[in-house]
Amino acid sequence: MSPRSILVFESTLAGRLDQGTARIAGLGYGAEPGSASGLSGNAYGIPTTNSLGRTLTMEEITASVGDLLRFARAHPDWNFRVTSLGQNLSPAERERLIEQFRAPPANCRLPGSWLAQFNRLPHQRLLIVGGAHSLSRAQTAADFTEFLRLNAPLWGSGTLEIVSCGSSGDTVTIDRYAKAHGLAHKVIPTDEARYGAHAGLARDELALWYCSRVVSLIRADETSPGNEVRLIATAARAGIPLEELYAD
């Protein structure tokens, strides 16, 4: 029997499962509407707002995180994937929350951006969003290569892993670029069997959880589709480092 896999998500005391990781918890992990805190199905809620949408005190939030860590230690055979908590908090409050996970139980898997912050990643995981197909153009590919050459040392990593979660065409373009430059490439798949019409939302959440940094390739002559705008906005709320590169 495989270990039980638990999704740790940011919840509200109202127990709504209508957006963000709460929706994913309901769709794919059996969380029940009205479950505000703790275990429900294969999901574990960490409430950060009350039923009116107001942010809870940090004492209340850190207490919930402490409960989770004790629960995880009490269930060493279960796997806990901790999503990017604190999206409703200020940067300072979010950092305080993240710091509680500096020495987590071994069965807790953390977001890539947190692992990078704790210096626990062997390389940066760079998620490309927006305009990835433009990497098929020689000038854009050259600009991106120079961008990586200049910035990778500043990111504290000599090696990079490219992450993609877009269309099949974008994925093929990114894969060709990665292979041509000797870079690892992680493709985040779409699980329609599990999430149905919301598979894209779940895929994007997993991509943002896995990556340690996001780079947006922007074309002045194009309008970003909704999923790319959502990815960038969610990355900003989660405090994931975000870079922008304007492609010709």
mmCIF file of C-alpha atoms in Angstrom:
data_model
loop_
_atom_site.group_PDB
_atom_site.id
_atom_site.type_symbol
_atom_site.label_atom_id
_atom_site.label_comp_id
_atom_site.label_asym_id
_atom_site.label_seq_id
_atom_site.Cartn_x
_atom_site.Cartn_y
_atom_site.Cartn_z
ATOM 1 C CA MET A 1 0.000 0.000 0.000
ATOM 2 C CA SER A 2 1.411 3.406 -0.976
ATOM 3 C CA PRO A 3 1.789 6.092 1.720
ATOM 4 C CA ARG A 4 -1.162 8.401 2.244
ATOM 5 C CA SER A 5 -0.589 11.731 0.471
ATOM 6 C CA ILE A 6 -1.955 14.857 2.152
ATOM 7 C CA LEU A 7 -2.288 18.314 0.591
ATOM 8 C CA VAL A 8 -1.695 21.125 3.093
ATOM 9 C CA PHE A 9 -3.625 24.172 1.900
ATOM 10 C CA GLU A 10 -4.481 27.693 3.000
ATOM 11 C CA SER A 11 -8.047 27.703 4.303
ATOM 12 C CA THR A 12 -10.617 30.070 5.758
ATOM 13 C CA LEU A 13 -12.681 29.614 8.903
ATOM 14 C CA ALA A 14 -15.740 29.718 6.651
ATOM 15 C CA GLY A 15 -14.557 26.428 5.155
ATOM 16 C CA ARG A 16 -15.045 27.570 1.561
ATOM 17 C CA LEU A 17 -13.457 25.490 -1.201
ATOM 18 C CA ASP A 18 -14.132 27.813 -4.115
ATOM 19 C CA GLN A 19 -10.730 29.213 -5.036
ATOM 20 C CA GLY A 20 -6.974 28.650 -5.047
ATOM 21 C CA THR A 21 -5.512 25.638 -3.312
ATOM 22 C CA ALA A 22 -8.744 25.216 -1.346
ATOM 23 C CA ARG A 23 -10.524 24.374 -4.591
ATOM 24 C CA ILE A 24 -7.806 21.853 -5.455
ATOM 25 C CA ALA A 25 -8.152 20.333 -1.971
ATOM 26 C CA GLY A 26 -11.848 19.798 -2.609
ATOM 27 C CA LEU A 27 -11.534 18.560 -6.176
ATOM 28 C CA GLY A 28 -8.596 16.201 -5.846
ATOM 29 C CA TYR A 29 -8.093 15.430 -2.164
ATOM 30 C CA GLY A 30 -11.567 14.960 -0.723
ATOM 31 C CA ALA A 31 -11.733 18.046 1.488
ATOM 32 C CA GLU A 32 -15.300 18.697 2.623
ATOM 33 C CA PRO A 33 -16.935 22.158 2.434
ATOM 34 C CA GLY A 34 -17.093 23.660 5.905
ATOM 35 C CA SER A 35 -13.856 21.997 7.032
ATOM 36 C CA ALA A 36 -11.953 25.027 8.264
ATOM 37 C CA SER A 37 -8.909 23.520 9.948
ATOM 38 C CA GLY A 38 -7.020 20.273 10.203
ATOM 39 C CA LEU A 39 -7.584 17.032 8.318
ATOM 40 C CA SER A 40 -10.482 16.556 5.913
ATOM 41 C CA GLY A 41 -10.240 13.715 3.431
ATOM 42 C CA ASN A 42 -6.657 13.783 2.208
ATOM 43 C CA ALA A 43 -6.286 17.517 2.773
ATOM 44 C CA TYR A 44 -5.164 19.531 5.787
ATOM 45 C CA GLY A 45 -6.316 23.133 6.173
ATOM 46 C CA ILE A 46 -4.295 25.956 7.709
ATOM 47 C CA PRO A 47 -6.746 28.843 8.257
ATOM 48 C CA THR A 48 -5.397 32.354 7.703
ATOM 49 C CA THR A 49 -8.685 34.290 7.449
ATOM 50 C CA ASN A 50 -11.947 34.260 9.381
ATOM 51 C CA SER A 51 -15.433 33.731 7.982
ATOM 52 C CA LEU A 52 -15.582 37.412 6.968
ATOM 53 C CA GLY A 53 -12.311 37.233 5.052
ATOM 54 C CA ARG A 54 -10.292 39.111 7.660
ATOM 55 C CA THR A 55 -6.780 37.933 8.400
ATOM 56 C CA LEU A 56 -6.330 35.980 11.608
ATOM 57 C CA THR A 57 -3.691 36.997 14.121
ATOM 58 C CA MET A 58 -0.212 35.595 13.611
ATOM 59 C CA GLU A 59 -0.542 33.866 16.973
ATOM 60 C CA GLU A 60 -3.558 31.945 15.656
ATOM 61 C CA ILE A 61 -1.855 31.132 12.351
ATOM 62 C CA THR A 62 1.426 29.993 13.883
ATOM 63 C CA ALA A 63 -0.527 27.838 16.343
ATOM 64 C CA SER A 64 -2.240 26.096 13.408
ATOM 65 C CA VAL A 65 1.126 25.518 11.746
ATOM 66 C CA GLY A 66 2.450 24.072 14.993
ATOM 67 C CA ASP A 67 -0.527 21.705 15.108
ATOM 68 C CA LEU A 68 0.254 20.582 11.546
ATOM 69 C CA LEU A 69 3.910 19.897 12.310
ATOM 70 C CA ARG A 70 2.983 17.830 15.356
ATOM 71 C CA PHE A 71 0.367 15.962 13.311
ATOM 72 C CA ALA A 72 2.919 15.209 10.581
ATOM 73 C CA ARG A 73 5.420 13.894 13.123
ATOM 74 C CA ALA A 74 2.700 11.683 14.586
ATOM 75 C CA HIS A 75 2.059 10.183 11.122
ATOM 76 C CA PRO A 76 5.554 9.479 9.736
ATOM 77 C CA ASP A 77 4.194 7.120 7.060
ATOM 78 C CA TRP A 78 2.088 9.859 5.476
ATOM 79 C CA ASN A 79 3.415 12.373 2.946
ATOM 80 C CA PHE A 80 2.442 16.037 3.345
ATOM 81 C CA ARG A 81 2.781 18.431 0.405
ATOM 82 C CA VAL A 82 2.760 21.891 1.923
ATOM 83 C CA THR A 83 1.484 24.448 -0.595
ATOM 84 C CA SER A 84 2.586 28.091 -0.696
ATOM 85 C CA LEU A 85 0.831 29.245 2.455
ATOM 86 C CA GLY A 86 0.485 32.877 3.466
ATOM 87 C CA GLN A 87 -0.867 34.350 0.240
ATOM 88 C CA ASN A 88 -3.310 36.471 2.275
ATOM 89 C CA LEU A 89 -0.570 37.763 4.568
ATOM 90 C CA SER A 90 1.821 40.694 4.420
ATOM 91 C CA PRO A 91 5.396 39.872 3.329
ATOM 92 C CA ALA A 92 6.635 40.106 6.923
ATOM 93 C CA GLU A 93 3.847 37.858 8.209
ATOM 94 C CA ARG A 94 4.430 35.362 5.401
ATOM 95 C CA GLU A 95 8.137 35.197 6.247
ATOM 96 C CA ARG A 96 7.272 34.466 9.857
ATOM 97 C CA LEU A 97 5.017 31.620 8.744
ATOM 98 C CA ILE A 98 7.615 30.190 6.352
ATOM 99 C CA GLU A 99 10.275 30.285 9.059
ATOM 100 C CA GLN A 100 8.283 27.719 11.043
ATOM 101 C CA PHE A 101 9.122 25.213 8.285
ATOM 102 C CA ARG A 102 12.894 25.693 8.404
ATOM 103 C CA ALA A 103 13.329 22.302 10.106
ATOM 104 C CA PRO A 104 10.173 20.368 9.166
ATOM 105 C CA PRO A 105 9.479 16.664 9.648
ATOM 106 C CA ALA A 106 11.039 14.510 6.932
ATOM 107 C CA ASN A 107 7.612 13.652 5.526
ATOM 108 C CA CYS A 108 6.785 17.288 4.683
ATOM 109 C CA ARG A 109 7.552 18.437 1.130
ATOM 110 C CA LEU A 110 7.932 22.198 0.827
ATOM 111 C CA PRO A 111 7.541 24.688 -2.044
ATOM 112 C CA GLY A 112 10.626 25.177 -4.187
ATOM 113 C CA SER A 113 10.839 28.872 -3.315
ATOM 114 C CA TRP A 114 10.963 27.984 0.387
ATOM 115 C CA LEU A 115 13.656 25.360 -0.188
ATOM 116 C CA ALA A 116 15.718 27.924 -2.097
ATOM 117 C CA GLN A 117 15.271 30.384 0.758
ATOM 118 C CA PHE A 118 16.534 27.726 3.174
ATOM 119 C CA ASN A 119 19.485 26.926 0.833
ATOM 120 C CA ARG A 120 18.212 23.371 0.416
ATOM 121 C CA LEU A 121 18.032 23.233 -3.397
ATOM 122 C CA PRO A 122 20.978 21.974 -5.476
ATOM 123 C CA HIS A 123 19.852 24.248 -8.323
ATOM 124 C CA GLN A 124 17.257 26.898 -9.131
ATOM 125 C CA ARG A 125 13.964 25.733 -10.662
ATOM 126 C CA LEU A 126 12.967 28.375 -13.197
ATOM 127 C CA LEU A 127 9.338 28.393 -14.359
ATOM 128 C CA ILE A 128 8.836 30.058 -17.750
ATOM 129 C CA VAL A 129 5.473 31.705 -18.353
ATOM 130 C CA GLY A 130 4.222 33.854 -21.213
ATOM 131 C CA GLY A 131 5.684 33.975 -24.696
ATOM 132 C CA ALA A 132 7.624 30.721 -24.375
ATOM 133 C CA HIS A 133 7.057 30.023 -28.071
ATOM 134 C CA SER A 134 9.226 33.056 -28.866
ATOM 135 C CA LEU A 135 12.269 31.027 -27.763
ATOM 136 C CA SER A 136 12.099 29.468 -31.223
ATOM 137 C CA ARG A 137 13.354 32.816 -32.558
ATOM 138 C CA ALA A 138 17.141 33.107 -32.592
ATOM 139 C CA GLN A 139 17.239 36.624 -31.129
ATOM 140 C CA THR A 140 14.883 35.827 -28.256
ATOM 141 C CA ALA A 141 16.797 32.628 -27.462
ATOM 142 C CA ALA A 142 20.062 34.593 -27.440
ATOM 143 C CA ASP A 143 18.570 37.276 -25.181
ATOM 144 C CA PHE A 144 17.260 34.633 -22.796
ATOM 145 C CA THR A 145 20.630 32.864 -22.706
ATOM 146 C CA GLU A 146 22.347 36.147 -21.844
ATOM 147 C CA PHE A 147 19.694 36.844 -19.218
ATOM 148 C CA LEU A 148 20.428 33.493 -17.568
ATOM 149 C CA ARG A 149 24.191 34.007 -17.782
ATOM 150 C CA LEU A 150 23.967 37.334 -15.982
ATOM 151 C CA ASN A 151 21.361 36.420 -13.396
ATOM 152 C CA ALA A 152 22.017 32.791 -12.424
ATOM 153 C CA PRO A 153 25.054 33.736 -10.267
ATOM 154 C CA LEU A 154 22.905 36.328 -8.473
ATOM 155 C CA TRP A 155 20.355 33.634 -7.692
ATOM 156 C CA GLY A 156 22.980 31.663 -5.807
ATOM 157 C CA SER A 157 23.079 28.737 -8.193
ATOM 158 C CA GLY A 158 25.462 27.733 -10.923
ATOM 159 C CA THR A 159 22.989 25.293 -12.471
ATOM 160 C CA LEU A 160 19.375 25.661 -13.534
ATOM 161 C CA GLU A 161 16.356 23.470 -14.163
ATOM 162 C CA ILE A 162 13.762 24.846 -16.563
ATOM 163 C CA VAL A 163 10.119 24.221 -15.606
ATOM 164 C CA SER A 164 7.168 24.462 -18.004
ATOM 165 C CA CYS A 165 3.417 24.014 -17.672
ATOM 166 C CA GLY A 166 1.965 25.589 -20.799
ATOM 167 C CA SER A 167 0.630 24.320 -24.088
ATOM 168 C CA SER A 168 2.199 21.369 -25.869
ATOM 169 C CA GLY A 169 3.681 23.761 -28.427
ATOM 170 C CA ASP A 170 5.346 25.887 -25.739
ATOM 171 C CA THR A 171 6.592 22.760 -23.976
ATOM 172 C CA VAL A 172 8.228 21.480 -27.165
ATOM 173 C CA THR A 173 9.891 24.861 -27.766
ATOM 174 C CA ILE A 174 11.198 25.038 -24.203
ATOM 175 C CA ASP A 175 12.422 21.446 -24.395
ATOM 176 C CA ARG A 176 14.398 22.183 -27.548
ATOM 177 C CA TYR A 177 15.960 25.229 -25.934
ATOM 178 C CA ALA A 178 16.826 23.313 -22.752
ATOM 179 C CA LYS A 179 18.452 20.457 -24.665
ATOM 180 C CA ALA A 180 20.413 22.854 -26.865
ATOM 181 C CA HIS A 181 21.855 24.537 -23.769
ATOM 182 C CA GLY A 182 22.382 21.476 -21.590
ATOM 183 C CA LEU A 183 19.650 22.349 -19.095
ATOM 184 C CA ALA A 184 17.317 19.973 -17.282
ATOM 185 C CA HIS A 185 13.643 20.421 -18.162
ATOM 186 C CA LYS A 186 10.742 19.544 -15.856
ATOM 187 C CA VAL A 187 7.305 19.371 -17.499
ATOM 188 C CA ILE A 188 4.319 19.724 -15.160
ATOM 189 C CA PRO A 189 1.531 17.556 -16.635
ATOM 190 C CA THR A 190 -2.194 18.235 -16.787
ATOM 191 C CA ASP A 191 -4.247 15.646 -14.856
ATOM 192 C CA GLU A 192 -7.684 15.864 -16.471
ATOM 193 C CA ALA A 193 -8.766 12.491 -15.091
ATOM 194 C CA ARG A 194 -8.459 13.789 -11.535
ATOM 195 C CA TYR A 195 -9.441 17.444 -11.890
ATOM 196 C CA GLY A 196 -11.627 17.581 -15.002
ATOM 197 C CA ALA A 197 -12.339 21.131 -16.154
ATOM 198 C CA HIS A 198 -10.089 22.484 -13.390
ATOM 199 C CA ALA A 199 -7.022 20.489 -14.485
ATOM 200 C CA GLY A 200 -5.270 23.632 -15.708
ATOM 201 C CA LEU A 201 -5.685 25.304 -12.321
ATOM 202 C CA ALA A 202 -4.238 22.262 -10.537
ATOM 203 C CA ARG A 203 -1.336 22.043 -13.010
ATOM 204 C CA ASP A 204 -0.474 25.708 -12.543
ATOM 205 C CA GLU A 205 -0.568 25.383 -8.756
ATOM 206 C CA LEU A 206 1.793 22.413 -8.897
ATOM 207 C CA ALA A 207 4.154 24.298 -11.213
ATOM 208 C CA LEU A 208 4.295 27.278 -8.852
ATOM 209 C CA TRP A 209 4.796 24.936 -5.897
ATOM 210 C CA TYR A 210 7.682 23.130 -7.600
ATOM 211 C CA CYS A 211 9.537 26.154 -8.974
ATOM 212 C CA SER A 212 11.830 28.423 -6.988
ATOM 213 C CA ARG A 213 11.593 31.385 -9.365
ATOM 214 C CA VAL A 214 9.375 32.601 -12.220
ATOM 215 C CA VAL A 215 10.433 34.389 -15.394
ATOM 216 C CA SER A 216 7.846 35.973 -17.657
ATOM 217 C CA LEU A 217 8.736 36.341 -21.328
ATOM 218 C CA ILE A 218 6.847 39.411 -22.512
ATOM 219 C CA ARG A 219 6.142 40.280 -26.134
ATOM 220 C CA ALA A 220 5.020 43.858 -26.762
ATOM 221 C CA ASP A 221 2.843 42.742 -29.668
ATOM 222 C CA GLU A 222 0.964 40.057 -27.709
ATOM 223 C CA THR A 223 -1.649 39.918 -24.967
ATOM 224 C CA SER A 224 -1.051 37.390 -22.201
ATOM 225 C CA PRO A 225 -3.818 34.770 -21.857
ATOM 226 C CA GLY A 226 -5.718 34.453 -18.606
ATOM 227 C CA ASN A 227 -3.788 31.495 -17.209
ATOM 228 C CA GLU A 228 -0.464 33.337 -17.575
ATOM 229 C CA VAL A 229 -1.862 36.414 -15.831
ATOM 230 C CA ARG A 230 -3.144 34.141 -13.049
ATOM 231 C CA LEU A 231 0.243 32.448 -12.702
ATOM 232 C CA ILE A 232 2.064 35.761 -12.373
ATOM 233 C CA ALA A 233 -0.469 37.168 -9.896
ATOM 234 C CA THR A 234 -0.366 34.015 -7.769
ATOM 235 C CA ALA A 235 3.440 33.989 -7.785
ATOM 236 C CA ALA A 236 3.439 37.574 -6.531
ATOM 237 C CA ARG A 237 0.983 36.790 -3.711
ATOM 238 C CA ALA A 238 3.045 33.762 -2.696
ATOM 239 C CA GLY A 239 6.263 35.776 -2.610
ATOM 240 C CA ILE A 240 7.914 33.700 -5.345
ATOM 241 C CA PRO A 241 10.729 35.708 -6.987
ATOM 242 C CA LEU A 242 9.520 36.995 -10.343
ATOM 243 C CA GLU A 243 11.619 38.235 -13.257
ATOM 244 C CA GLU A 244 10.454 39.823 -16.506
ATOM 245 C CA LEU A 245 12.277 39.635 -19.826
ATOM 246 C CA TYR A 246 10.999 41.674 -22.743
ATOM 247 C CA ALA A 247 11.389 39.696 -25.958
ATOM 248 C CA ASP A 248 11.719 41.387 -29.336
#
